[in-house]
Tab-separated table of C-alpha atoms in Angstrom:
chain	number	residue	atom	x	y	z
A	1	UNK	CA	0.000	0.000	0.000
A	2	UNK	CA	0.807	3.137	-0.683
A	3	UNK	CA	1.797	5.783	2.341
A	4	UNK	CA	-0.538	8.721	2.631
A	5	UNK	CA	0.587	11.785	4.086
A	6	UNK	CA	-2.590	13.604	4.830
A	7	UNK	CA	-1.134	15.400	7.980
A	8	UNK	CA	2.610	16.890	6.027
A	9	UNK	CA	2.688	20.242	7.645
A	10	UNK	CA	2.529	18.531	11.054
A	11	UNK	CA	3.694	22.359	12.206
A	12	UNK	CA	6.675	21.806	10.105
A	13	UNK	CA	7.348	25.249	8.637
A	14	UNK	CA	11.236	26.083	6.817
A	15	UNK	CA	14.419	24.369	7.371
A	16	UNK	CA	16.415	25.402	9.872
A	17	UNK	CA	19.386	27.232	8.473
A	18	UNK	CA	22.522	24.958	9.142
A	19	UNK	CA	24.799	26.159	12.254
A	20	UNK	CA	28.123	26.409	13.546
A	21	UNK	CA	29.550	23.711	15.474
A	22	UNK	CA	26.651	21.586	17.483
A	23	UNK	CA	26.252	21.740	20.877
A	24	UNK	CA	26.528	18.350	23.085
A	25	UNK	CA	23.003	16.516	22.757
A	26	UNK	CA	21.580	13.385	22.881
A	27	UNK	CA	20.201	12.556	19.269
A	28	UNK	CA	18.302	9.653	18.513
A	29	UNK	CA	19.259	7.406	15.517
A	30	UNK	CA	17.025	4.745	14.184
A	31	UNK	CA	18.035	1.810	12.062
A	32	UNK	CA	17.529	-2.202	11.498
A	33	UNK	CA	20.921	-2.776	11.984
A	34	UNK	CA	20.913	-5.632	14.928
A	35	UNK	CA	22.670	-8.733	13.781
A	36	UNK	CA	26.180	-9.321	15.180
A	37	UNK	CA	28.127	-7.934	11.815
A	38	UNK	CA	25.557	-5.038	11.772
A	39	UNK	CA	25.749	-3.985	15.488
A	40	UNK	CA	29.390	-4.194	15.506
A	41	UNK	CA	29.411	-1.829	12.338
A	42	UNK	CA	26.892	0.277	13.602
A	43	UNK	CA	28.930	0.962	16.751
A	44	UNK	CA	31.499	2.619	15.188
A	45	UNK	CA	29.476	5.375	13.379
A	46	UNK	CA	27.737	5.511	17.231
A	47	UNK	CA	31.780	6.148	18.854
A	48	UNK	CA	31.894	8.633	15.840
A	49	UNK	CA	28.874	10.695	16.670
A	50	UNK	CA	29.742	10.565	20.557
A	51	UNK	CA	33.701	12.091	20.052
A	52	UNK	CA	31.825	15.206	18.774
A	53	UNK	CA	30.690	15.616	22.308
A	54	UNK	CA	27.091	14.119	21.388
A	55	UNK	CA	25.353	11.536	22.257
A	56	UNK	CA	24.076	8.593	19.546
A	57	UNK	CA	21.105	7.264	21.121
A	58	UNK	CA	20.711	4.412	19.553
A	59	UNK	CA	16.913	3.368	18.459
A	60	UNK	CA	17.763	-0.269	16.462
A	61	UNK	CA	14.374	-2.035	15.363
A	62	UNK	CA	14.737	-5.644	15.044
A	63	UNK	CA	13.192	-7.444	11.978
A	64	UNK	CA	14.794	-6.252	8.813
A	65	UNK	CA	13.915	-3.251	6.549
A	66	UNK	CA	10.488	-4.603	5.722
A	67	UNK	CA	9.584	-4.327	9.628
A	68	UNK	CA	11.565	-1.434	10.573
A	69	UNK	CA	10.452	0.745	8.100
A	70	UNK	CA	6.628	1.318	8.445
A	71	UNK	CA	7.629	2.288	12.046
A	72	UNK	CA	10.120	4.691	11.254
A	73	UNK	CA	7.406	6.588	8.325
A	74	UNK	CA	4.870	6.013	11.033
A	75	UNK	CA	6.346	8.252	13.872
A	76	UNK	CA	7.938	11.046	11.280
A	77	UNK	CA	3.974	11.406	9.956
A	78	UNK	CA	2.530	10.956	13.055
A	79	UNK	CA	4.608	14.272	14.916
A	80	UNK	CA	6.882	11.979	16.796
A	81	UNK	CA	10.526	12.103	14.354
A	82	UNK	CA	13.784	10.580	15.598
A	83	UNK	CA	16.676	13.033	14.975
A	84	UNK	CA	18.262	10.926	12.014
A	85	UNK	CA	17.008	7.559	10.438
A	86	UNK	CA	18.642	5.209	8.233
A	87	UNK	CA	16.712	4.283	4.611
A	88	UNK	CA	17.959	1.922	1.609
A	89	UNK	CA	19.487	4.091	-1.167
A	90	UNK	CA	16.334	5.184	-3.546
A	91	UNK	CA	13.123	5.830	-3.413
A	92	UNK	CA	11.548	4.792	-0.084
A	93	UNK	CA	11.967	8.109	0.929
A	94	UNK	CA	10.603	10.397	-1.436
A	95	UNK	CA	7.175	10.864	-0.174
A	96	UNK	CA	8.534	12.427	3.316
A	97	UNK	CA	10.539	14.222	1.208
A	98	UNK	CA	7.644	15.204	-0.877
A	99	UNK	CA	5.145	15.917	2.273
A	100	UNK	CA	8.154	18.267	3.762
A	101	UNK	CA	9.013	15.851	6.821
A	102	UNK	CA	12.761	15.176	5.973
A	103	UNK	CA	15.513	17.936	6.362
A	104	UNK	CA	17.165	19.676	3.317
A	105	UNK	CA	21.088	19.030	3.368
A	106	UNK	CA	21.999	20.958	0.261
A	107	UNK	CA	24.215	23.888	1.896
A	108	UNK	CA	26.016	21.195	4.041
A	109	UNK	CA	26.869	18.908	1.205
A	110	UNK	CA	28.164	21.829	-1.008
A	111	UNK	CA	30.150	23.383	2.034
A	112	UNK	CA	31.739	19.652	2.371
A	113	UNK	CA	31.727	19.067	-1.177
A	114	UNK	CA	30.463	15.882	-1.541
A	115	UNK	CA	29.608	15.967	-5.200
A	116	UNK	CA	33.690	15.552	-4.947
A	117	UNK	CA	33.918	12.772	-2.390
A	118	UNK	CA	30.565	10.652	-2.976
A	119	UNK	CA	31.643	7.862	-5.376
A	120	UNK	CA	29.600	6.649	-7.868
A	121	UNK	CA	27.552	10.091	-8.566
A	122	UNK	CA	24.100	8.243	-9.143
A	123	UNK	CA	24.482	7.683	-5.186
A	124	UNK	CA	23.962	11.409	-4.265
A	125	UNK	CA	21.386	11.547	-7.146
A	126	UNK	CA	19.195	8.837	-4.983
A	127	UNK	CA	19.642	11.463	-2.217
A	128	UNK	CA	18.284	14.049	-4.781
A	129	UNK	CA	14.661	15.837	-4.959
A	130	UNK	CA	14.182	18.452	-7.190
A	131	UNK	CA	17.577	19.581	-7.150
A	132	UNK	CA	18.084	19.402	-3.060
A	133	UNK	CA	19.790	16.891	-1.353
A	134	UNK	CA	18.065	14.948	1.688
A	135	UNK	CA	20.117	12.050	2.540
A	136	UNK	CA	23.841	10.988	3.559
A	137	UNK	CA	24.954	8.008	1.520
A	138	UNK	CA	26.818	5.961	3.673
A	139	UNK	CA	27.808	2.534	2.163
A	140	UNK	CA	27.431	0.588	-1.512
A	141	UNK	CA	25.698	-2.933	-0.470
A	142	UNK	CA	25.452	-4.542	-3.538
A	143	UNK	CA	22.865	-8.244	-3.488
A	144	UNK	CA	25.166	-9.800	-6.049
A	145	UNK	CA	27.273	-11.997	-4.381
A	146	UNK	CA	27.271	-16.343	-3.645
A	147	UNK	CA	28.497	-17.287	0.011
A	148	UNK	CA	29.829	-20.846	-0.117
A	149	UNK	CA	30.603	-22.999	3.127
A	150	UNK	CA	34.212	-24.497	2.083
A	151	UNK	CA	33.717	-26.898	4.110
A	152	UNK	CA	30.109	-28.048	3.645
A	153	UNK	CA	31.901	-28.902	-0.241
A	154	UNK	CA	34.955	-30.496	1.461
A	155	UNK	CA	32.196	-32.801	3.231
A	156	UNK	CA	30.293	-33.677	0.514
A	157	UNK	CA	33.324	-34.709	-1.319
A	158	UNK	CA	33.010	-31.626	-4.411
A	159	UNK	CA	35.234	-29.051	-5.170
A	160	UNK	CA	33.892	-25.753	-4.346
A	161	UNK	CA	31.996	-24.102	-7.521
A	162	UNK	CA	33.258	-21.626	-9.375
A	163	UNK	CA	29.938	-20.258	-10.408
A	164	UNK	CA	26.099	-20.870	-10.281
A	165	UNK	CA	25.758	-23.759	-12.647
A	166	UNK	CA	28.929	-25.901	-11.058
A	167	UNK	CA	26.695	-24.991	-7.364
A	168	UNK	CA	23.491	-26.622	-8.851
A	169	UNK	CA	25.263	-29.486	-9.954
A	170	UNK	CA	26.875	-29.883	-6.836
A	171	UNK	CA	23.619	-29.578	-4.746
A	172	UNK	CA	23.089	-33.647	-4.828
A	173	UNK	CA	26.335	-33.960	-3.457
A	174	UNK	CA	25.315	-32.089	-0.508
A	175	UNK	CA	22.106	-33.179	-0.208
A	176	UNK	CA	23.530	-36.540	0.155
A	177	UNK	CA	25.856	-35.242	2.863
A	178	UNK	CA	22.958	-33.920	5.115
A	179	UNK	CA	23.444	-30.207	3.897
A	180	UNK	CA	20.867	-28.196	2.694
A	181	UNK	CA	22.507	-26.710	-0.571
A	182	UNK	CA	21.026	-23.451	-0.661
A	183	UNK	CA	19.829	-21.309	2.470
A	184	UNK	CA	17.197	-18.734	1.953
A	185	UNK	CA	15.163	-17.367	5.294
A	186	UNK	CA	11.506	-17.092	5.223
A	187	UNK	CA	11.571	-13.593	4.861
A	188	UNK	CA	9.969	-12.224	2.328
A	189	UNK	CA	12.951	-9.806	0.784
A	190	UNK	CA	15.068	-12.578	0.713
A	191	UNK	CA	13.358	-14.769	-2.160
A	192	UNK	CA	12.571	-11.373	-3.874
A	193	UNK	CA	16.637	-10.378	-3.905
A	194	UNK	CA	17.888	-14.033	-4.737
A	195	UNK	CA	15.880	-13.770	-7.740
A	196	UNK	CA	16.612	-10.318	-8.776
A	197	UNK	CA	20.481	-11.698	-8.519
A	198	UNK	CA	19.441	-14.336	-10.831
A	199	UNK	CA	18.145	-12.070	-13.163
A	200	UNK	CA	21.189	-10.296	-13.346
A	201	UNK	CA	23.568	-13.260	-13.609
A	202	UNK	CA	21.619	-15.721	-15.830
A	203	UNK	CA	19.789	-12.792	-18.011
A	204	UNK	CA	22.238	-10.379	-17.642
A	205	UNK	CA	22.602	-6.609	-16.580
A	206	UNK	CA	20.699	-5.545	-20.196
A	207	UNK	CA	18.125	-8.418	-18.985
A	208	UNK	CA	17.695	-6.732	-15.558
A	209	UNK	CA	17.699	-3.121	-16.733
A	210	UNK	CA	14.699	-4.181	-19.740
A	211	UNK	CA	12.393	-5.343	-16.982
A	212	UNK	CA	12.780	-3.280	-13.983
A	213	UNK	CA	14.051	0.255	-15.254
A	214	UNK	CA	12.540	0.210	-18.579
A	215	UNK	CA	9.446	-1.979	-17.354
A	216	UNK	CA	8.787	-3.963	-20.741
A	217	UNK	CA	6.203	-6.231	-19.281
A	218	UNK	CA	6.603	-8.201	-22.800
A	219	UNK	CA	9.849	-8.972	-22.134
A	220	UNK	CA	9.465	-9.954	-19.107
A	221	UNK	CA	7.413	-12.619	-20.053
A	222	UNK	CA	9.195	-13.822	-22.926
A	223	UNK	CA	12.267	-16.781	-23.154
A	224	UNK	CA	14.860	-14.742	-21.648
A	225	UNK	CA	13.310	-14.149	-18.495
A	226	UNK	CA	12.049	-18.087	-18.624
A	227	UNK	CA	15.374	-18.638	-18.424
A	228	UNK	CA	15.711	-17.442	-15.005
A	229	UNK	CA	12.853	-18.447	-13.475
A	230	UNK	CA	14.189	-21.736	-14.179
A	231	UNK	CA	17.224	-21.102	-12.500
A	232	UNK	CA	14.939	-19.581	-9.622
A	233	UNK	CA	12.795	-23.212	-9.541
A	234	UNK	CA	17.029	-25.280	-9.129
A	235	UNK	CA	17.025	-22.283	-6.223
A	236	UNK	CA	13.751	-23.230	-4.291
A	237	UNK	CA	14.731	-27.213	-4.578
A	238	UNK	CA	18.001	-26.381	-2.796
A	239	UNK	CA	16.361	-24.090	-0.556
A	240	UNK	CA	13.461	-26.476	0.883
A	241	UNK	CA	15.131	-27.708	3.888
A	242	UNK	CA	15.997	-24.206	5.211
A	243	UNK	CA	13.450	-23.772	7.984
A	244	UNK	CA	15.011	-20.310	9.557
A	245	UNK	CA	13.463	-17.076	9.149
A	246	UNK	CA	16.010	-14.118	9.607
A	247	UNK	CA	18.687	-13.611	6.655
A	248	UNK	CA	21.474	-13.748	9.244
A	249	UNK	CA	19.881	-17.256	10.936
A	250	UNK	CA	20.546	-18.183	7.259
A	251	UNK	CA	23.967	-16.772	6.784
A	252	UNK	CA	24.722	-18.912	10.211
A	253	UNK	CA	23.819	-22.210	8.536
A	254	UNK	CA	26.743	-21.300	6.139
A	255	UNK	CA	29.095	-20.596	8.574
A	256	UNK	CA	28.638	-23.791	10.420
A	257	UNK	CA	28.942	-25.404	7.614
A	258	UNK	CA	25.083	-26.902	7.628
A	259	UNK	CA	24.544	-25.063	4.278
A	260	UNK	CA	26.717	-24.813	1.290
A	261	UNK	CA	25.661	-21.460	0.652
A	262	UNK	CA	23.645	-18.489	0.367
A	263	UNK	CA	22.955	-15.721	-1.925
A	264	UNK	CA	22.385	-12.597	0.142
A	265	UNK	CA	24.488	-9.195	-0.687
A	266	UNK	CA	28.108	-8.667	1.018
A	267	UNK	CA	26.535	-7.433	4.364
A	268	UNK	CA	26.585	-11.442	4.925
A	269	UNK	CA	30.627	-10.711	5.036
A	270	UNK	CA	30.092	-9.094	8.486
A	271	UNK	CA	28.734	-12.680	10.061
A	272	UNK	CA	31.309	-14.012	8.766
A	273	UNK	CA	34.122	-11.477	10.222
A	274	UNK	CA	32.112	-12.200	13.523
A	275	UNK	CA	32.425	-15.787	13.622
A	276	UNK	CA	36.013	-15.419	12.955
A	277	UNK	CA	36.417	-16.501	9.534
A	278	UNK	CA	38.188	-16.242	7.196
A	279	UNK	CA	37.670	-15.041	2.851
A	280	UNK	CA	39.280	-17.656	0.650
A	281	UNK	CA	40.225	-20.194	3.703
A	282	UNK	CA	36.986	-20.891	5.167
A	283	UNK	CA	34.087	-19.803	2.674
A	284	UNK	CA	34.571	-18.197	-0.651
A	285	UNK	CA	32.273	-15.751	-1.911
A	286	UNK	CA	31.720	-15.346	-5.970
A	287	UNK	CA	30.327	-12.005	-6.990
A	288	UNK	CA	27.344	-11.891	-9.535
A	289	UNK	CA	27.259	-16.130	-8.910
A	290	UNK	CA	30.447	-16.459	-11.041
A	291	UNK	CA	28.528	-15.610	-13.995
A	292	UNK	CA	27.972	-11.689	-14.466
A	293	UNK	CA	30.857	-9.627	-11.941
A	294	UNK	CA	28.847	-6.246	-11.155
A	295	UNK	CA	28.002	-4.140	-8.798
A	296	UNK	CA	24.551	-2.780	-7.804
A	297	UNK	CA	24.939	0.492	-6.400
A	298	UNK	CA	22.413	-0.168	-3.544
A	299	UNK	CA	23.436	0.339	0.527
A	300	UNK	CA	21.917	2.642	3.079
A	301	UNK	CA	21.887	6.288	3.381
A	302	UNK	CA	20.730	8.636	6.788
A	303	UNK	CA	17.772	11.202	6.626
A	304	UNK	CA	17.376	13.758	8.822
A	305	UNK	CA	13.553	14.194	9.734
A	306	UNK	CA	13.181	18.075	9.911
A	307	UNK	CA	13.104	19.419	13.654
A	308	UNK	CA	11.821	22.257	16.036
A	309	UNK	CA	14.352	21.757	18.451
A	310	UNK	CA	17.691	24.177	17.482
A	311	UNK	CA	20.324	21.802	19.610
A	312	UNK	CA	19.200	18.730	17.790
A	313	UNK	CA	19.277	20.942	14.961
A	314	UNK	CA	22.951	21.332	15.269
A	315	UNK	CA	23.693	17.620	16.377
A	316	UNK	CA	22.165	16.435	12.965
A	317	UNK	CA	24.521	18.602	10.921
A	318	UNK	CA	27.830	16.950	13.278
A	319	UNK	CA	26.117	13.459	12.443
A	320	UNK	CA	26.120	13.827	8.933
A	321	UNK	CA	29.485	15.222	9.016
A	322	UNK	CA	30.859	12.335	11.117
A	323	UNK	CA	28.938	9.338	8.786
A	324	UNK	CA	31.137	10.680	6.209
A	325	UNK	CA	34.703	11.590	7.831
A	326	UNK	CA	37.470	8.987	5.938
A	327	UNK	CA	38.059	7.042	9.207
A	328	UNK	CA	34.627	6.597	10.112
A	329	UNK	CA	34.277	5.464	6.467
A	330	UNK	CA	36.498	3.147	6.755
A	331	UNK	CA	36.134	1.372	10.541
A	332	UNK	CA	32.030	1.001	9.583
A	333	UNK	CA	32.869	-0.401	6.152
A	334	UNK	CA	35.018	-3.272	7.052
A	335	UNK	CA	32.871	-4.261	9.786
A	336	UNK	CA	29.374	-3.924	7.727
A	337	UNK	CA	30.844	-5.541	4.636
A	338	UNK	CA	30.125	-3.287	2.547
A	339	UNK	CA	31.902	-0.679	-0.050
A	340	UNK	CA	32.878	2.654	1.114
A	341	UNK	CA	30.920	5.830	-0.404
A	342	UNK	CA	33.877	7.738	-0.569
A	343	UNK	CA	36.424	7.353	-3.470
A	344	UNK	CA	39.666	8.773	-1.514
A	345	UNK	CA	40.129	6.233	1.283
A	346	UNK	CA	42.568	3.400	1.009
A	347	UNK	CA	41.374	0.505	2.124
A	348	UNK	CA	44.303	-1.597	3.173
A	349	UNK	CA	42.755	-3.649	5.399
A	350	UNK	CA	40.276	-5.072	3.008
A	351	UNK	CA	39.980	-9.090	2.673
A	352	UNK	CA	39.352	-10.952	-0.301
A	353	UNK	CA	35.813	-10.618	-0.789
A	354	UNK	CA	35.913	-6.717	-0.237
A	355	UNK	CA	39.111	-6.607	-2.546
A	356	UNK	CA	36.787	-8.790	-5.657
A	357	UNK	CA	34.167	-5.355	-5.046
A	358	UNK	CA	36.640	-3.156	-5.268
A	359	UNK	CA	37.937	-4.193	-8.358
A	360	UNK	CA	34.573	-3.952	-9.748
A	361	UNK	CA	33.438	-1.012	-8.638
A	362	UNK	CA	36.820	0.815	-9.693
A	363	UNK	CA	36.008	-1.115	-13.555
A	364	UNK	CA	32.922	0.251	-13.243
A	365	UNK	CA	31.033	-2.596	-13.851
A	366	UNK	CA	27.970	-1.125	-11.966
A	367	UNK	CA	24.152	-0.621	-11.928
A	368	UNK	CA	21.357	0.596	-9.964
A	369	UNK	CA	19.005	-1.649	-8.179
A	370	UNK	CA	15.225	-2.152	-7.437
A	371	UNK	CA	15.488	0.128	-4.946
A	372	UNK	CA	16.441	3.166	-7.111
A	373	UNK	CA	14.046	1.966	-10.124
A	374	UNK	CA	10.923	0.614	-8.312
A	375	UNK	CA	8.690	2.134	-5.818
A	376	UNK	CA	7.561	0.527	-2.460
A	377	UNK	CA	4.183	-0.807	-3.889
A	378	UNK	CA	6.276	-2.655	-6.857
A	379	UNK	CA	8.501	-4.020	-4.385
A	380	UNK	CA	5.942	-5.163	-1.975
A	381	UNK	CA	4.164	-7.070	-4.619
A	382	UNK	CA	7.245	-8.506	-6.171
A	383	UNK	CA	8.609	-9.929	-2.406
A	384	UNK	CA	4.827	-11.226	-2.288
A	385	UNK	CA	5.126	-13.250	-5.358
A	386	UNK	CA	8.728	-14.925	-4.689
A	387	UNK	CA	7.762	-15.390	-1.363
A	388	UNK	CA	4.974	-17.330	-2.383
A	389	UNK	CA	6.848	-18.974	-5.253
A	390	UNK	CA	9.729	-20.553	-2.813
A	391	UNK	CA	7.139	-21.319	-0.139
A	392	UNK	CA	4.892	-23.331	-2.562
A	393	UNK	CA	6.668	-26.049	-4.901
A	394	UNK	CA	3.837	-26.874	-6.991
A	395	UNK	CA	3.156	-23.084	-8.137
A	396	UNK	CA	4.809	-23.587	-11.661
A	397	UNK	CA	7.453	-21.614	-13.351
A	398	UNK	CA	4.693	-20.351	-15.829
A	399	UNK	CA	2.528	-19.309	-13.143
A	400	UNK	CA	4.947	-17.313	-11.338
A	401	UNK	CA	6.566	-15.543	-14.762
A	402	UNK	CA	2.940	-14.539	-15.791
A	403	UNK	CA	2.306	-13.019	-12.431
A	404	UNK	CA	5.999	-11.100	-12.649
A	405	UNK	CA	5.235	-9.946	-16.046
A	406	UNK	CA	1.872	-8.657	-14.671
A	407	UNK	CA	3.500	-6.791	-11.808
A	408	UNK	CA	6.402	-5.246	-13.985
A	409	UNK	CA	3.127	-4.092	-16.315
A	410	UNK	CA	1.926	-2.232	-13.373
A	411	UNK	CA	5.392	-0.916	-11.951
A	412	UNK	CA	6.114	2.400	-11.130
């Protein structure tokens, strides 16, 4: 459904004009980030915030973004805003924009310059509105990536795959070693992503880009996209024996080596950093499943509901400036997993996994994701279907591609 803002003034009336240095405050920061990768990352933008004689008060919301985020539009509509909130790059943000709820950052970002610093561009363009910027980008997550349990293959007596096809041809292997070959939670956003990697790695980035930024509802139901939804029906076999819910509960069974692996985007690498392993020795991770190396420029970016309150005022402006200082930058992003937004940090300390994304990104082998090109409603529907289409076996491939098709007809 689609959020109505029938209450936007809420006694908001014009930004506040952007200060000198903020004064010591507590500011309240709300986010989803509460697995053990994700809190650890978290904490560091947290110790950021609190050198500039602040206070992060932190306001995590368990779940994942699906729960967290009707909660978060809920209280900034409903007069009740937290001084900074974390969104996924894109669009689920544009209506508070729109209504007048969400604090305009323009004079900040062209005092810092972040037009300079903010690498790739189309990253502060998701932050952009009609020419003002409303959001600090603060990380490139990118879904495209295959987490593989080294030794769940040792085990089954397989070498570990090189891409997506060796992995489905290994699944029997595993399935005869008491693994489950592919784990995928019970949330809906997870089905929805694995197949939206799948339809960039078996269709292809043009394949991807036809359906979900150009919406040709044809195509989408034509041979190419068949071609992944058969790829999506190997995925559900391999997945049937999951039985966890949370993405991380998933990302566990890899680690222990009771899955062979998962696809979920690289903020999986922070479980794994927790659990003390390590890239290359104890699971191996293949970007775009082996097949098709790119990066989706997706990840997380803070908004800054607009406030009454002149002190909290100031301690949004020393937030934003802290998410983006080079050390902060750097401590979050090898923690989260993720890329850095910046492109003049070194990032020496990177492992393997983070090195293969860096290599891309700096090719430039990138592209936006549903996120950027597809509203809320066309996401909700589309996590709806997959859901439903790993859940239920004996929904066929036809079925599910006609339904797709329909919902890419209706995207906006």
């Amino acid at each position: 459904m689609r959020y109505q803002f029938m209450t936007a003034a809420l006694a908001v009336t014009t930004a506040l004009p952007f200060a000198g240095p903020a004064a010591a405050t507590d500011l309240e920061v709300t986010h989803w980030w509460t697995s053990g990768g994700e809190a650890a990352a978290v904490a560091e933008f947290a110790k950021a915030f609190d050198a500039t004689g602040n206070h992060w008060v932190d306001g995590a919301i368990a779940g994942s973004g699906g729960t967290a985020r009707p909660i978060m539009i809920s209280r900034i509509t409903g007069g009740d805003p937290m001084g900074a909130t974390q969104f996924n790059h894109g669009r689920q943000a544009e209506e508070l924009v729109q209504a007048g709820l969400m604090r305009d950052l323009t004079d900040l970002a062209a005092r810092d310059k972040w037009a300079e610093i903010v690498q790739p561009k189309s990253l502060l363009d998701g932050c952009t509105l009609d020419g003002k910027i409303y959001c600090v980008p603060v990380n490139i997550h990118s879904w495209q990536w295959l987490w593989l349990s080294n030794a769940a293959f040792e085990k089954a007596g397989v070498p570990v795959p090189k891409n997506w096809n060796e992995y489905v041809a290994a699944a029997p292997a595993l399935e005869k070693a008491g693994i489950i070959p592919l784990a995928v939670g019970g949330q809906p956003w997870q089905s929805s992503g694995a197949f939206d990697v799948l339809l960039t790695a078996v269709g292809g980035t043009d394949t991807f880009l036809k359906v979900y930024r150009d919406k040709d509802a044809e195509f989408a139901a034509g041979p190419e996209v068949a071609k992944v939804f058969k790829a999506a029906d190997d995925a559900r076999k391999m997945a049937k024996n999951t039985n966890v819910q949370d993405w991380n509960q998933a990302t566990n069974l890899v680690i222990s080596g009771k899955a062979g692996g998962q696809i979920m985007g690289d903020w999986a690498q922070g479980e794994f950093q927790v659990a003390g392993q390590t890239a290359g020795k104890d699971y191996t991770c293949l970007p775009g499943l082996g097949l098709n190396e790119v990066i989706a420029t997706g990840g997380d970016a803070f908004y800054f509901p607009l406030l009454q309150d002149a002190e909290k005022s100031k301690a949004q402006e020393a937030l934003a400036e802290a998410l983006l200082d080079p050390k902060t930058q750097v401590a979050f992003n090898l923690k989260k997993g993720s890329l850095p937004v910046r492109g003049d940090i070194d990032l020496k300390a990177a492992n393997d996994c983070m090195k293969k994304g860096l290599d891309i990104l700096a090719k430039g082998s990138v592209m936006p994701w549903t996120d950027q090109l597809l509203s809320q409603d066309t996401q909700k529907q589309k996590e709806d279907l997959f859901s439903e289409f790993f859940a239920k076996p004996d929904m066929t491939v036809e079925e599910a591609q006609k339904r797709f098709a329909d919902i890419v007809a209706s995207a906006d």
